[in-house]
Tab-separated table of C-alpha atoms and ligand atoms in Angstrom:
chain	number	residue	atom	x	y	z
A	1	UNK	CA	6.814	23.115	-7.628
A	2	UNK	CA	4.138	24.788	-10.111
A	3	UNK	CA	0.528	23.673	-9.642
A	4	UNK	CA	0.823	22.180	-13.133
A	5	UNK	CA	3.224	19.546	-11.718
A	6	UNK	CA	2.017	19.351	-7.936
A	7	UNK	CA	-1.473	17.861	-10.144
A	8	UNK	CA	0.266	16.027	-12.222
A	9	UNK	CA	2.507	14.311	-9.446
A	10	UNK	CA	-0.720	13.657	-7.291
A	11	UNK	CA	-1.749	12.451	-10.254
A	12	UNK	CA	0.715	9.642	-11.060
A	13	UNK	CA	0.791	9.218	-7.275
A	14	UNK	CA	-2.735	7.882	-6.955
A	15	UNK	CA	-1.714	5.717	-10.532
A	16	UNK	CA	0.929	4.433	-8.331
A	17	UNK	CA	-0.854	3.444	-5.100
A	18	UNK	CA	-3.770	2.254	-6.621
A	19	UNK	CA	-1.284	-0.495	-9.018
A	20	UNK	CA	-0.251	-1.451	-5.548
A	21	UNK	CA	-3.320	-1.845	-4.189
A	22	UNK	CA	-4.280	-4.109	-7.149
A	23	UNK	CA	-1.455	-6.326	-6.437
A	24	UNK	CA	-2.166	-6.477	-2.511
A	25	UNK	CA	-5.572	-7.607	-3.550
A	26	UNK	CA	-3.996	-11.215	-4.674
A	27	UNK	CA	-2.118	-11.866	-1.593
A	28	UNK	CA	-3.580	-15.222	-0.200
A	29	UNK	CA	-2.456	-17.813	2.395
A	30	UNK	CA	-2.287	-20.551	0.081
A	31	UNK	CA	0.319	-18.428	-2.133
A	32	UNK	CA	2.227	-16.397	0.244
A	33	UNK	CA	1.136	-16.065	3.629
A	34	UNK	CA	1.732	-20.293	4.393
A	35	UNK	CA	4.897	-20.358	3.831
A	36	UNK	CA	5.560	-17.749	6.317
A	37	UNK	CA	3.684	-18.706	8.763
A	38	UNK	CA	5.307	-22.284	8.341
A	39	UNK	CA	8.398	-21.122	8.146
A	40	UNK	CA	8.077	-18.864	11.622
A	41	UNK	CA	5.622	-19.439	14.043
A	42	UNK	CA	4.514	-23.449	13.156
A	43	UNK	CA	7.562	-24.361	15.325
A	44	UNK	CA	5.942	-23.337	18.480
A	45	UNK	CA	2.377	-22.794	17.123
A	46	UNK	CA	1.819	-26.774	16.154
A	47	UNK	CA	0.258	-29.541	18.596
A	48	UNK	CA	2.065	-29.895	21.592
A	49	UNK	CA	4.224	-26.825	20.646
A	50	UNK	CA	4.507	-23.765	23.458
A	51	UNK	CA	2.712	-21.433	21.387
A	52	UNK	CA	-1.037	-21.515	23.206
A	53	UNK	CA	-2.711	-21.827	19.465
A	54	UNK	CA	-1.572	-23.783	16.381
A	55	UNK	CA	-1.468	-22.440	13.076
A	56	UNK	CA	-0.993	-25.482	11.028
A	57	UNK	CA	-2.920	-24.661	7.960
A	58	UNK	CA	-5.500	-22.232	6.967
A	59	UNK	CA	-8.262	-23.097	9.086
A	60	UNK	CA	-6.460	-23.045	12.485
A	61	UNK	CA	-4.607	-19.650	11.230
A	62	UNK	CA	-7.484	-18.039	9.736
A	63	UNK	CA	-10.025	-17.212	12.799
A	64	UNK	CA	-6.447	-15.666	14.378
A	65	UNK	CA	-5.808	-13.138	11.760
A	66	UNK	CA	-6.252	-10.470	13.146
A	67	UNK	CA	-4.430	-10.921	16.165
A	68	UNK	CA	-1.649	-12.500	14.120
A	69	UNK	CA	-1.221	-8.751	12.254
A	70	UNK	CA	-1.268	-6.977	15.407
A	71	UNK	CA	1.421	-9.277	16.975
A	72	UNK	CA	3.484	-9.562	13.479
A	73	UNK	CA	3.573	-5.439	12.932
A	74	UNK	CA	4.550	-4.807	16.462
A	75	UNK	CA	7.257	-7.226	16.137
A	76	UNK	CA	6.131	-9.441	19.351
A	77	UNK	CA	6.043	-12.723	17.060
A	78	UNK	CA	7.804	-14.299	16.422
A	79	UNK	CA	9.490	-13.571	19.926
A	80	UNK	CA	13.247	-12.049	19.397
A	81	UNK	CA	13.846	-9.645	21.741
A	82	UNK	CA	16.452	-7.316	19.211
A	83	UNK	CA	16.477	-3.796	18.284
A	84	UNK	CA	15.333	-3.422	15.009
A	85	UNK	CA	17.585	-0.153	13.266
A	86	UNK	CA	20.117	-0.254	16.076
A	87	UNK	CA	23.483	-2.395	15.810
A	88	UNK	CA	24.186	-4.726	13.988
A	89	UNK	CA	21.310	-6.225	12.047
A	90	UNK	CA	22.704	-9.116	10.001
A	91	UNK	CA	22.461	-11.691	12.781
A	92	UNK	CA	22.680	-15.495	12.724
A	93	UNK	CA	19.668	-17.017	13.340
A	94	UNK	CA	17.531	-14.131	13.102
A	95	UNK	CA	14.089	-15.219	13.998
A	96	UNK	CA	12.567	-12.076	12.985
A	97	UNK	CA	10.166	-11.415	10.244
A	98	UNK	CA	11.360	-9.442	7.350
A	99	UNK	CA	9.650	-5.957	6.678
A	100	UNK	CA	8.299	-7.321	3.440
A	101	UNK	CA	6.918	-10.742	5.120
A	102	UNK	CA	5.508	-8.518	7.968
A	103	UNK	CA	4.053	-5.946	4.767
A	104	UNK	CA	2.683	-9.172	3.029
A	105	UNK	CA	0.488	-10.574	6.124
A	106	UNK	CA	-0.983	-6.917	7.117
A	107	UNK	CA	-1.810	-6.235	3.879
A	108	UNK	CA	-3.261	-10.263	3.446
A	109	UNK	CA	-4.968	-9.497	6.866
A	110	UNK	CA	-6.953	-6.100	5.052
A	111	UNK	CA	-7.683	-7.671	2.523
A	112	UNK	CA	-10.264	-10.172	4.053
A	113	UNK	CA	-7.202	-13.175	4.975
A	114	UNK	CA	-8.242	-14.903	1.700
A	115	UNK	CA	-6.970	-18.745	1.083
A	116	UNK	CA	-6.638	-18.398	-2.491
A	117	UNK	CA	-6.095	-21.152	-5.333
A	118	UNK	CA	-6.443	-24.692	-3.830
A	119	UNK	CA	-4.498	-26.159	-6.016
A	120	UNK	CA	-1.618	-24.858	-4.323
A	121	UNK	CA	-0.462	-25.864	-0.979
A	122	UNK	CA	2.707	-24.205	0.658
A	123	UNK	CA	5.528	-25.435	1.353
A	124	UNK	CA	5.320	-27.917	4.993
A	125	UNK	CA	7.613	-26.665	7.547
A	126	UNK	CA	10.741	-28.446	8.420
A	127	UNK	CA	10.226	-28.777	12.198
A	128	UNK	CA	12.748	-30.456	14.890
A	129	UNK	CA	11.324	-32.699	17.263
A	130	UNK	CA	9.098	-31.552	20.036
A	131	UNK	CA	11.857	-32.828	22.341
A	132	UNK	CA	14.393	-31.324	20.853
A	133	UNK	CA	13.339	-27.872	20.578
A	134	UNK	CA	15.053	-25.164	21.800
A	135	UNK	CA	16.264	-21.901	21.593
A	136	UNK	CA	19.407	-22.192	19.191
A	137	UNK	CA	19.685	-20.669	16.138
A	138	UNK	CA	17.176	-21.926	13.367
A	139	UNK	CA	19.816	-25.264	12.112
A	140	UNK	CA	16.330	-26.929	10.455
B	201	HEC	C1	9.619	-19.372	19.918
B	201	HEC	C2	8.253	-19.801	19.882
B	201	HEC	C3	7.261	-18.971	19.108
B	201	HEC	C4	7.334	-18.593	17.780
B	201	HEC	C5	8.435	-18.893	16.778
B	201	HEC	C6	6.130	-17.850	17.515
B	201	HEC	N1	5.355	-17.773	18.627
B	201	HEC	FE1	3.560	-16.820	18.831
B	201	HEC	N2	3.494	-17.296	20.788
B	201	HEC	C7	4.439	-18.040	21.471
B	201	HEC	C8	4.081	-18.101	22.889
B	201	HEC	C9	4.875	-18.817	23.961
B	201	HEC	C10	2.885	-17.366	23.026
B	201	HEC	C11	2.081	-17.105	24.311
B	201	HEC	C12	2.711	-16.026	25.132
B	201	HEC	C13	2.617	-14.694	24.502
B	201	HEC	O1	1.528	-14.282	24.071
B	201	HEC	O2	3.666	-14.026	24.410
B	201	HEC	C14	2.551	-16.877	21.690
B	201	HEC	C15	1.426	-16.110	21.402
B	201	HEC	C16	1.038	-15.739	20.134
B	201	HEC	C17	-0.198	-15.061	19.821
B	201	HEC	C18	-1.281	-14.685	20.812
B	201	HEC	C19	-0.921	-13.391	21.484
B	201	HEC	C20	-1.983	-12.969	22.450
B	201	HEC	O3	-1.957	-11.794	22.793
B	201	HEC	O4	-2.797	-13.784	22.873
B	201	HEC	C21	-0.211	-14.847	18.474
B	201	HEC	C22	-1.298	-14.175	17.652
B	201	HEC	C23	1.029	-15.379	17.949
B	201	HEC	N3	1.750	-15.918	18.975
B	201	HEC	C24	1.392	-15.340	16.625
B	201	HEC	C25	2.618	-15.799	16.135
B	201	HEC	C26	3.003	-15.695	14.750
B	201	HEC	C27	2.158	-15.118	13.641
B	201	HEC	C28	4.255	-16.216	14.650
B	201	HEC	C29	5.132	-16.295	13.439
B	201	HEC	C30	5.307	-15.095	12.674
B	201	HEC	C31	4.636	-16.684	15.979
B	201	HEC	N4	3.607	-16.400	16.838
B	201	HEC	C32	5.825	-17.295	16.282
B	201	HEC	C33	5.555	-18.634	20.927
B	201	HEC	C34	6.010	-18.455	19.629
């Protein structure tokens, strides 16, 4: 590569990143991080759930944050003990996070875990009875 280009690529390269950054900067709980964690961890994080803290809304989920990216990135929540890029990866009741819901909450996490509009709630979890709760694959 001449110089010429290797400046302009670093150029359009720090355009890139920082229209990404940008974008990371609006990632809130109230708009995408809720429905996540709702959809993945309220099951057992909820009262009487096995999880040892509940993350039913913001205020219960926010003083955890940072634990909750450490545990989310090194795939140890939710618990689903699978090889991720070995085998078969398009399992039936996967409990694992997808790379872009695990991107969304480290990035929501850096950014200072902000709620965001409150106007807008997330979606509520759909949750099977305490008693009923087990380790089949997600039917709710
Ligand atoms: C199947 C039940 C289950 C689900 C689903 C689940 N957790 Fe957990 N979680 C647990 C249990 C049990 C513990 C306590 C034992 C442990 O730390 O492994 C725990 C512990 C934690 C801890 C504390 C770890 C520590 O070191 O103290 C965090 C943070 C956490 N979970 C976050 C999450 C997040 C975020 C999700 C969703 C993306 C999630 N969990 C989904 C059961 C669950």
């Amino acid at each position: 590569m001449k110089l010429v280009q290797k400046i302009a690529f670093g150029i359009g390269a720090i355009a890139l990143s920082t229209g990404v950054l940008a974008q990371d900067a609006e990632i809130t709980y109230n708009e995408h991080v809720g429905q996540i964690i709702n959809e993945n961890c309220v099951v057992c994080h909820r009262e009487g759930g096995i999880g040892p803290m509940q993350f039913e809304n913001y205020d219960q989920v926010r003083p955890w944050a940072p634990l909750i990216q450490l545990k989310v990135a090194s795939r140890e929540m939710p618990p689903y003990a699978y090889d991720h890029g070995i085998g078969i990866q398009d399992l039936k009741g996967d409990w694992r996070l997808a790379q872009e819901e695990i991107d969304t909450i480290t990035q929501w996490v850096n950014n200072g875990s902000p709620l965001g509009p409150v106007d807008i709630v997330p979606p509520a979890p759909i949750l099977p009875d305490l008693d009923a709760w087990n380790f089949e694959p997600k039917a709710w």
